[in-house]
Short mmCIF file of C-alpha atoms in Angstrom, two decimals:
data_model
loop_
_atom_site.label_atom_id
_atom_site.label_comp_id
_atom_site.label_asym_id
_atom_site.label_seq_id
_atom_site.Cartn_x
_atom_site.Cartn_y
_atom_site.Cartn_z
CA UNK D 1 31.19 147.58 69.16
CA UNK D 2 30.87 151.24 68.78
CA UNK D 3 26.98 151.72 67.47
CA UNK D 4 27.14 155.52 65.31
CA UNK D 5 23.71 157.07 65.90
CA UNK D 6 22.45 160.24 64.52
CA UNK D 7 21.41 162.32 67.82
CA UNK D 8 20.13 164.99 67.20
CA UNK D 9 21.04 167.43 70.20
CA UNK D 10 18.35 170.48 70.67
CA UNK D 11 20.89 173.05 72.20
CA UNK D 12 19.71 176.81 74.36
CA UNK D 13 21.33 179.50 73.00
CA UNK D 14 21.45 182.79 74.46
CA UNK D 15 23.81 185.69 74.15
CA UNK D 16 22.19 188.29 76.09
CA UNK D 17 24.05 190.78 74.27
CA UNK D 18 22.25 190.27 70.68
CA UNK D 19 19.30 188.17 71.89
CA UNK D 20 16.00 189.44 73.34
CA UNK D 21 15.40 186.24 74.51
CA UNK D 22 16.53 182.43 74.48
CA UNK D 23 16.00 179.87 71.50
CA UNK D 24 17.10 176.29 70.50
CA UNK D 25 19.40 175.22 68.17
CA UNK D 26 19.83 171.81 66.57
CA UNK D 27 22.77 170.04 65.20
CA UNK D 28 23.26 167.11 64.09
CA UNK D 29 25.50 164.62 66.03
CA UNK D 30 27.01 161.57 64.89
CA UNK D 31 27.28 160.16 68.58
CA UNK D 32 28.87 156.77 69.71
CA UNK D 33 26.77 154.94 72.45
CA UNK D 34 30.11 154.80 74.90
CA UNK D 35 29.66 158.98 75.03
CA UNK D 36 28.42 160.92 77.11
CA UNK D 37 26.94 164.83 76.08
CA UNK D 38 29.01 166.40 76.92
CA UNK D 39 30.92 165.06 74.16
CA UNK D 40 28.47 165.65 72.32
CA UNK D 41 28.63 168.86 72.87
CA UNK D 42 32.15 169.16 71.91
CA UNK D 43 31.47 167.58 68.40
CA UNK D 44 29.02 170.63 68.22
CA UNK D 45 32.47 172.87 69.50
CA UNK D 46 34.88 171.22 67.46
CA UNK D 47 33.07 170.77 64.37
CA UNK D 48 29.63 172.33 63.91
CA UNK D 49 29.40 175.54 65.32
CA UNK D 50 32.31 176.75 67.69
CA UNK D 51 30.30 179.88 68.93
CA UNK D 52 28.24 177.56 70.94
CA UNK D 53 29.19 177.88 74.61
CA UNK D 54 29.64 175.54 78.09
CA UNK D 55 31.32 174.90 80.66
CA UNK D 56 33.61 171.59 81.99
CA UNK D 57 36.54 170.02 82.80
CA UNK D 58 37.24 167.41 83.98
CA UNK D 59 34.55 164.96 82.88
CA UNK D 60 35.20 162.50 84.99
CA UNK D 61 32.12 163.90 87.44
CA UNK D 62 34.68 165.50 90.27
CA UNK D 63 34.97 169.45 88.99
CA UNK D 64 31.06 170.16 88.95
CA UNK D 65 31.06 172.16 86.63
CA UNK D 66 28.69 170.63 82.97
CA UNK D 67 25.30 171.24 84.86
CA UNK D 68 22.67 170.72 82.30
CA UNK D 69 19.42 169.90 82.12
CA UNK D 70 19.32 167.22 79.47
CA UNK D 71 15.66 166.20 78.93
CA UNK D 72 14.80 168.60 81.65
CA UNK D 73 16.82 166.62 84.31
CA UNK D 74 19.33 168.40 86.71
CA UNK D 75 22.78 166.11 85.17
CA UNK D 76 26.49 166.42 84.60
CA UNK D 77 26.82 166.49 80.47
CA UNK D 78 29.70 163.86 81.52
CA UNK D 79 27.49 161.62 83.58
CA UNK D 80 24.56 161.14 81.64
CA UNK D 81 25.21 157.94 78.22
CA UNK D 82 23.76 158.29 74.99
CA UNK D 83 22.47 155.16 75.29
CA UNK D 84 20.13 155.88 78.08
CA UNK D 85 18.08 158.47 75.43
CA UNK D 86 16.29 158.00 72.66
CA UNK D 87 18.14 160.19 68.83
CA UNK D 88 16.29 163.06 70.53
CA UNK D 89 18.11 165.21 72.85
CA UNK D 90 17.09 168.41 74.93
CA UNK D 91 20.79 170.48 76.46
CA UNK D 92 19.38 173.47 78.42
CA UNK D 93 22.20 175.45 80.90
CA UNK D 94 20.60 174.73 84.88
CA UNK D 95 17.48 175.87 86.08
CA UNK D 96 16.60 178.77 88.18
CA UNK D 97 20.59 180.18 87.15
CA UNK D 98 20.38 183.27 85.30
CA UNK D 99 21.67 182.63 81.99
CA UNK D 100 25.07 184.01 81.17
CA UNK D 101 25.08 182.90 77.03
CA UNK D 102 23.75 179.04 75.73
CA UNK D 103 24.29 176.60 78.92
CA UNK D 104 26.50 178.73 80.30
CA UNK D 105 24.88 179.95 84.19
CA UNK D 106 26.18 183.07 86.23
CA UNK D 107 26.64 181.31 89.66
CA UNK D 108 27.25 184.20 92.31
CA UNK D 109 24.22 183.88 93.91
CA UNK D 110 25.59 180.15 94.74
CA UNK D 111 28.68 181.35 95.75
CA UNK D 112 27.76 184.23 97.97
CA UNK D 113 24.67 181.36 100.14
CA UNK D 114 27.61 179.32 99.83
CA UNK D 115 31.01 181.53 101.30
CA UNK D 116 28.67 182.60 103.75
CA UNK D 117 28.04 179.19 106.09
CA UNK D 118 31.73 179.31 106.14
CA UNK D 119 32.35 176.37 104.45
CA UNK D 120 35.99 175.70 106.52
CA UNK D 121 37.35 174.13 109.66
CA UNK D 122 36.77 176.96 112.43
CA UNK D 123 39.23 174.75 115.11
CA UNK D 124 37.69 174.96 119.21
CA UNK D 125 41.79 175.82 119.88
CA UNK D 126 44.83 177.18 118.12
CA UNK D 127 46.84 174.78 118.45
CA UNK D 128 50.66 175.20 117.65
CA UNK D 129 51.90 172.95 114.76
CA UNK D 130 54.36 171.27 117.40
CA UNK D 131 51.96 169.96 119.47
CA UNK D 132 50.28 167.79 116.39
CA UNK D 133 48.28 166.60 114.47
CA UNK D 134 44.04 166.49 115.24
CA UNK D 135 43.66 163.20 115.20
CA UNK D 136 39.60 161.47 114.03
CA UNK D 137 38.55 158.36 115.27
CA UNK D 138 37.28 156.27 111.96
CA UNK D 139 33.38 156.16 113.23
CA UNK D 140 33.76 160.90 113.87
CA UNK D 141 34.62 160.47 110.58
CA UNK D 142 31.91 158.70 109.39
CA UNK D 143 29.68 161.13 110.91
CA UNK D 144 30.30 163.92 107.80
CA UNK D 145 32.14 162.02 105.44
CA UNK D 146 29.00 161.69 102.95
CA UNK D 147 29.10 165.27 103.21
CA UNK D 148 32.01 165.97 101.74
CA UNK D 149 31.64 163.99 98.56
CA UNK D 150 30.10 167.68 97.57
CA UNK D 151 31.45 169.02 93.85
CA UNK D 152 29.42 172.16 94.13
CA UNK D 153 27.31 170.91 90.57
CA UNK D 154 24.58 173.29 92.11
CA UNK D 155 22.47 170.26 90.67
CA UNK D 156 20.69 170.09 93.28
CA UNK D 157 20.40 173.83 93.23
CA UNK D 158 18.57 173.11 89.74
CA UNK D 159 15.54 170.81 91.03
CA UNK D 160 15.02 172.27 94.00
CA UNK D 161 11.57 173.68 93.84
CA UNK D 162 11.85 175.56 96.85
CA UNK D 163 14.90 177.65 95.61
CA UNK D 164 12.98 177.86 92.12
CA UNK D 165 9.91 179.30 94.62
CA UNK D 166 12.34 181.57 97.02
CA UNK D 167 15.03 182.60 95.60
CA UNK D 168 16.05 183.75 99.15
CA UNK D 169 16.76 179.89 100.22
CA UNK D 170 20.18 179.53 101.06
CA UNK D 171 19.61 176.09 99.06
CA UNK D 172 20.90 171.98 99.93
CA UNK D 173 24.40 172.22 98.85
CA UNK D 174 25.59 175.27 100.94
CA UNK D 175 23.64 173.64 104.22
CA UNK D 176 24.94 170.08 104.16
CA UNK D 177 28.45 172.01 104.14
CA UNK D 178 28.04 173.15 107.27
CA UNK D 179 25.95 170.35 108.49
CA UNK D 180 29.19 168.87 106.83
CA UNK D 181 31.51 171.22 109.66
CA UNK D 182 29.12 171.06 112.19
CA UNK D 183 29.78 167.42 112.29
CA UNK D 184 33.32 167.05 112.27
CA UNK D 185 35.14 166.33 115.86
CA UNK D 186 38.37 168.84 114.79
CA UNK D 187 35.37 171.58 114.07
CA UNK D 188 34.33 174.01 116.61
CA UNK D 189 32.43 177.06 114.56
CA UNK D 190 28.74 175.87 114.64
CA UNK D 191 27.52 178.14 116.30
CA UNK D 192 28.09 180.79 113.52
CA UNK D 193 27.07 178.84 111.02
CA UNK D 194 23.49 178.15 113.32
CA UNK D 195 23.50 182.14 112.52
CA UNK D 196 22.50 181.37 108.87
CA UNK D 197 22.08 178.04 108.22
CA UNK D 198 19.15 178.18 111.90
CA UNK D 199 17.56 181.27 109.87
CA UNK D 200 14.24 181.72 108.02
CA UNK D 201 15.92 182.21 104.97
CA UNK D 202 18.11 178.98 105.89
CA UNK D 203 17.24 175.40 106.96
CA UNK D 204 12.97 176.32 107.74
CA UNK D 205 12.68 177.08 103.73
CA UNK D 206 13.32 173.64 103.26
CA UNK D 207 9.50 171.27 102.98
CA UNK D 208 11.96 168.24 102.01
CA UNK D 209 10.71 167.51 98.55
CA UNK D 210 14.00 165.52 98.28
CA UNK D 211 14.94 166.06 94.13
CA UNK D 212 18.38 167.57 95.66
CA UNK D 213 18.90 164.62 96.91
CA UNK D 214 17.87 162.32 93.25
CA UNK D 215 19.32 164.10 91.24
CA UNK D 216 22.99 164.25 92.97
CA UNK D 217 25.35 162.87 90.69
CA UNK D 218 28.17 161.60 94.09
CA UNK D 219 24.99 160.69 96.10
CA UNK D 220 25.91 162.68 98.83
CA UNK D 221 21.79 162.84 100.47
CA UNK D 222 21.80 166.50 101.03
CA UNK D 223 17.92 165.98 101.89
CA UNK D 224 19.32 163.20 104.58
CA UNK D 225 21.70 165.86 105.63
CA UNK D 226 18.90 169.18 106.21
CA UNK D 227 16.84 167.15 108.55
CA UNK D 228 19.06 165.88 110.77
CA UNK D 229 19.74 170.22 110.89
CA UNK D 230 16.08 170.60 110.88
CA UNK D 231 16.21 168.53 114.16
CA UNK D 232 19.02 170.24 115.90
CA UNK D 233 17.57 173.45 115.50
CA UNK D 234 14.91 172.51 117.28
CA UNK D 235 17.21 171.34 120.10
CA UNK D 236 19.24 173.97 120.47
CA UNK D 237 15.68 176.74 120.09
CA UNK D 238 14.05 174.65 122.99
CA UNK D 239 17.59 175.30 124.85
CA UNK D 240 17.55 178.82 124.09
CA UNK D 241 14.29 179.54 124.93
CA UNK D 242 13.27 177.09 128.25
CA UNK D 243 16.67 176.61 128.82
CA UNK D 244 18.65 179.75 128.71
CA UNK D 245 21.09 178.95 131.36
CA UNK D 246 22.94 176.20 129.58
CA UNK D 247 24.34 178.22 127.50
CA UNK D 248 27.19 177.94 126.92
CA UNK A 1 20.63 186.88 109.76
CA UNK A 2 17.75 186.23 112.62
CA UNK A 3 17.57 182.61 113.52
CA UNK A 4 14.27 181.14 112.57
CA UNK A 5 11.18 181.09 115.22
CA UNK A 6 9.59 177.50 112.86
CA UNK A 7 11.64 175.20 115.76
CA UNK A 8 8.04 175.89 118.13
CA UNK A 9 6.34 174.74 114.83
CA UNK A 10 8.15 171.98 112.85
CA UNK A 11 8.69 170.64 116.29
CA UNK A 12 5.46 169.36 117.12
CA UNK A 13 4.97 168.15 112.62
CA UNK A 14 8.26 165.92 113.28
CA UNK A 15 7.33 164.95 116.79
CA UNK A 16 3.14 164.69 114.59
CA UNK A 17 5.04 163.01 111.46
CA UNK A 18 6.52 159.91 113.17
CA UNK A 19 3.18 159.66 115.41
CA UNK A 20 0.81 159.42 112.38
CA UNK A 21 3.51 157.12 110.69
CA UNK A 22 2.67 154.69 112.90
CA UNK A 23 0.46 154.45 115.04
CA UNK A 24 -2.20 156.20 112.77
CA UNK A 25 -1.97 153.34 110.20
CA UNK A 26 -2.14 150.77 112.93
CA UNK A 27 -5.46 152.05 114.52
CA UNK A 28 -6.99 152.47 110.75
CA UNK A 29 -6.78 148.37 110.33
CA UNK A 30 -8.04 148.12 114.28
CA UNK A 31 -10.93 150.16 112.91
CA UNK A 32 -11.47 148.42 110.01
CA UNK A 33 -11.10 144.55 112.07
CA UNK A 34 -13.92 145.91 113.81
CA UNK A 35 -15.78 147.01 111.60
CA UNK A 36 -15.65 144.24 109.67
CA UNK A 37 -16.60 142.47 112.97
CA UNK A 38 -13.26 140.68 113.20
CA UNK A 39 -12.88 141.02 116.69
CA UNK A 40 -15.82 141.97 118.35
CA UNK A 41 -14.65 142.97 121.64
CA UNK A 42 -12.42 145.81 120.73
CA UNK A 43 -13.29 148.49 120.87
CA UNK A 44 -16.71 147.96 123.37
CA UNK A 45 -17.85 150.67 125.17
CA UNK A 46 -16.49 149.66 128.28
CA UNK A 47 -12.62 148.98 127.46
CA UNK A 48 -12.14 151.92 125.69
CA UNK A 49 -14.49 154.18 129.14
CA UNK A 50 -11.99 152.70 130.93
CA UNK A 51 -8.95 153.22 128.28
CA UNK A 52 -9.69 157.30 128.68
CA UNK A 53 -10.10 157.35 132.57
CA UNK A 54 -6.54 156.08 132.70
CA UNK A 55 -4.03 158.37 133.52
CA UNK A 56 -1.83 157.47 130.94
CA UNK A 57 -4.56 156.76 128.52
CA UNK A 58 -4.75 160.01 128.71
CA UNK A 59 -2.35 160.89 128.08
CA UNK A 60 -1.83 158.84 125.00
CA UNK A 61 -4.88 159.33 123.24
CA UNK A 62 -3.84 162.56 123.98
CA UNK A 63 -0.87 163.02 122.31
CA UNK A 64 -2.10 161.24 118.96
CA UNK A 65 -4.32 163.33 118.35
CA UNK A 66 -2.81 166.32 118.65
CA UNK A 67 0.42 165.55 117.31
CA UNK A 68 -1.38 164.61 114.40
CA UNK A 69 -3.47 167.83 114.65
CA UNK A 70 -0.64 170.11 114.81
CA UNK A 71 1.37 167.93 111.73
CA UNK A 72 -1.58 167.80 109.51
CA UNK A 73 -1.84 171.82 110.14
CA UNK A 74 2.07 172.20 109.02
CA UNK A 75 1.32 169.95 106.48
CA UNK A 76 -1.61 171.59 105.31
CA UNK A 77 0.33 174.95 105.09
CA UNK A 78 3.05 173.57 103.03
CA UNK A 79 1.10 172.02 100.73
CA UNK A 80 -1.33 175.07 100.14
CA UNK A 81 2.08 177.18 99.33
CA UNK A 82 3.54 174.83 97.22
CA UNK A 83 -0.22 174.78 95.58
CA UNK A 84 0.44 178.69 95.11
CA UNK A 85 -0.99 180.53 97.68
CA UNK A 86 1.08 182.05 98.71
CA UNK A 87 -0.55 184.23 101.39
CA UNK A 88 1.42 182.32 104.07
CA UNK A 89 1.42 183.90 107.60
CA UNK A 90 -2.70 184.48 107.01
CA UNK A 91 -2.64 180.28 106.50
CA UNK A 92 -0.47 179.16 108.99
CA UNK A 93 -2.35 181.76 111.19
CA UNK A 94 -5.26 179.99 110.67
CA UNK A 95 -4.27 176.42 110.84
CA UNK A 96 -2.47 176.40 113.87
CA UNK A 97 -5.15 178.19 115.09
CA UNK A 98 -7.08 175.24 114.96
CA UNK A 99 -4.32 173.09 115.64
CA UNK A 100 -5.31 175.00 119.67
CA UNK A 101 -8.64 174.22 119.42
CA UNK A 102 -7.86 171.03 118.32
CA UNK A 103 -5.36 170.55 121.22
CA UNK A 104 -7.39 172.50 123.94
CA UNK A 105 -10.22 170.42 123.18
CA UNK A 106 -8.88 167.57 123.37
CA UNK A 107 -7.48 168.10 127.22
CA UNK A 108 -10.54 168.85 127.78
CA UNK A 109 -12.92 166.23 126.99
CA UNK A 110 -9.81 164.81 128.21
CA UNK A 111 -10.16 165.54 132.06
CA UNK A 112 -14.42 165.54 132.33
CA UNK A 113 -14.34 161.41 131.23
CA UNK A 114 -14.01 159.55 134.54
#
C-alpha cells in the first residue's frame, strides 16, 4: 500500500560561524506517504547530507523537540504527514527565535520566561509525609488538566505575532503553565506568579489573536488560558484598588 | 516587574465586547425592521422617550453606549498597533479621551431627558 513519492525538501541552512546569511538547500527525497516530515529529514541526514542539523527525539509528539516552520506554519516534524503536502515541502527553523544552526534555534529566551512563572507546585502549607497525600477531586483536576498537556514545543511562540513584535512578551506557553498551577487546588503560589504574569509584559501584551491555540499540537488552548488569566487579573486589580481592606 | 494597570481599560473592553456581541446585533436588526416598516410602532418617538425618561431605561442606554465606546476605543488601539502604528501611548490617550468624552456627554444627555 505504501506509495513512494519523490519530494523536493527545501531546508533552510545556516551556520553563523561561516555563513553570512541563511540560504535554502533542496534535497530530493524518496518518501513513503505514511512518513512524516521528520522521517524525510532523517533520510537526508542518513543518506544525503550528514551535516544537516535539527532537533528531534521521541518521534511521537511527546518531547516537543521537533518544531519547525513547515511550509510557513509552525508544526511538529513528527506530526506533519507527507501525504498532507504536495511534492515541494519547505522546512525552516521556528519563527521568532534566533538560529543556532540550520533548523536548531536558540531557546534561552523561552526557558528564562518559562522558569520565571515558577511552573511547579508551591504547596499551600508544608505537610509532613506522614500526614498523607494531597487529595484532589476529579472536578478539581478538570479545572487545569488540559493545561498540563503542554510539551514546551514553542510552536505557540512561533505562531504568536505579538511575541514577534514585542520580544519582552512572556508568551502563551509560560502564561498557560502559570495558569495551570494557579488553578490547582493543592497550590498556594498564585500571588508569586501574578507578580510576573499580571505585569505589562505578561498577559497584558496578549491581544487575543488566537494563533497559539490553532497551532498547539496538544490542544492546550493557550489563548483560552490567557483570557481566563486576564479576567482573574482584572478582578484582582479592582479588589486591590477599590477594596484594599480585602488584601490577604 | 510591577503589576499592570491595564485591567481598568481591559475590564471596560471585555464588558463592552459582551454588549456589542449580544445586544448591538439585535439593535441593528430591530432598526432594520423599523426602517423597512415591518414594525411601525417599534421606534415611535413617544415610546423611546418614555424609555429614556425611566431610570432603568437610562441605565441600560448608558451601559450600551458607553461600554461600546470603551470597547471600540481599546479595539482600535490594538488594531492600530497591529497595523504598525507604534505610538501606542498617543493613540491610547486620544482614543480613551474620545471614549471618556462620549461617556460624559451620554451621562448629561440622559440626565436632561425627563
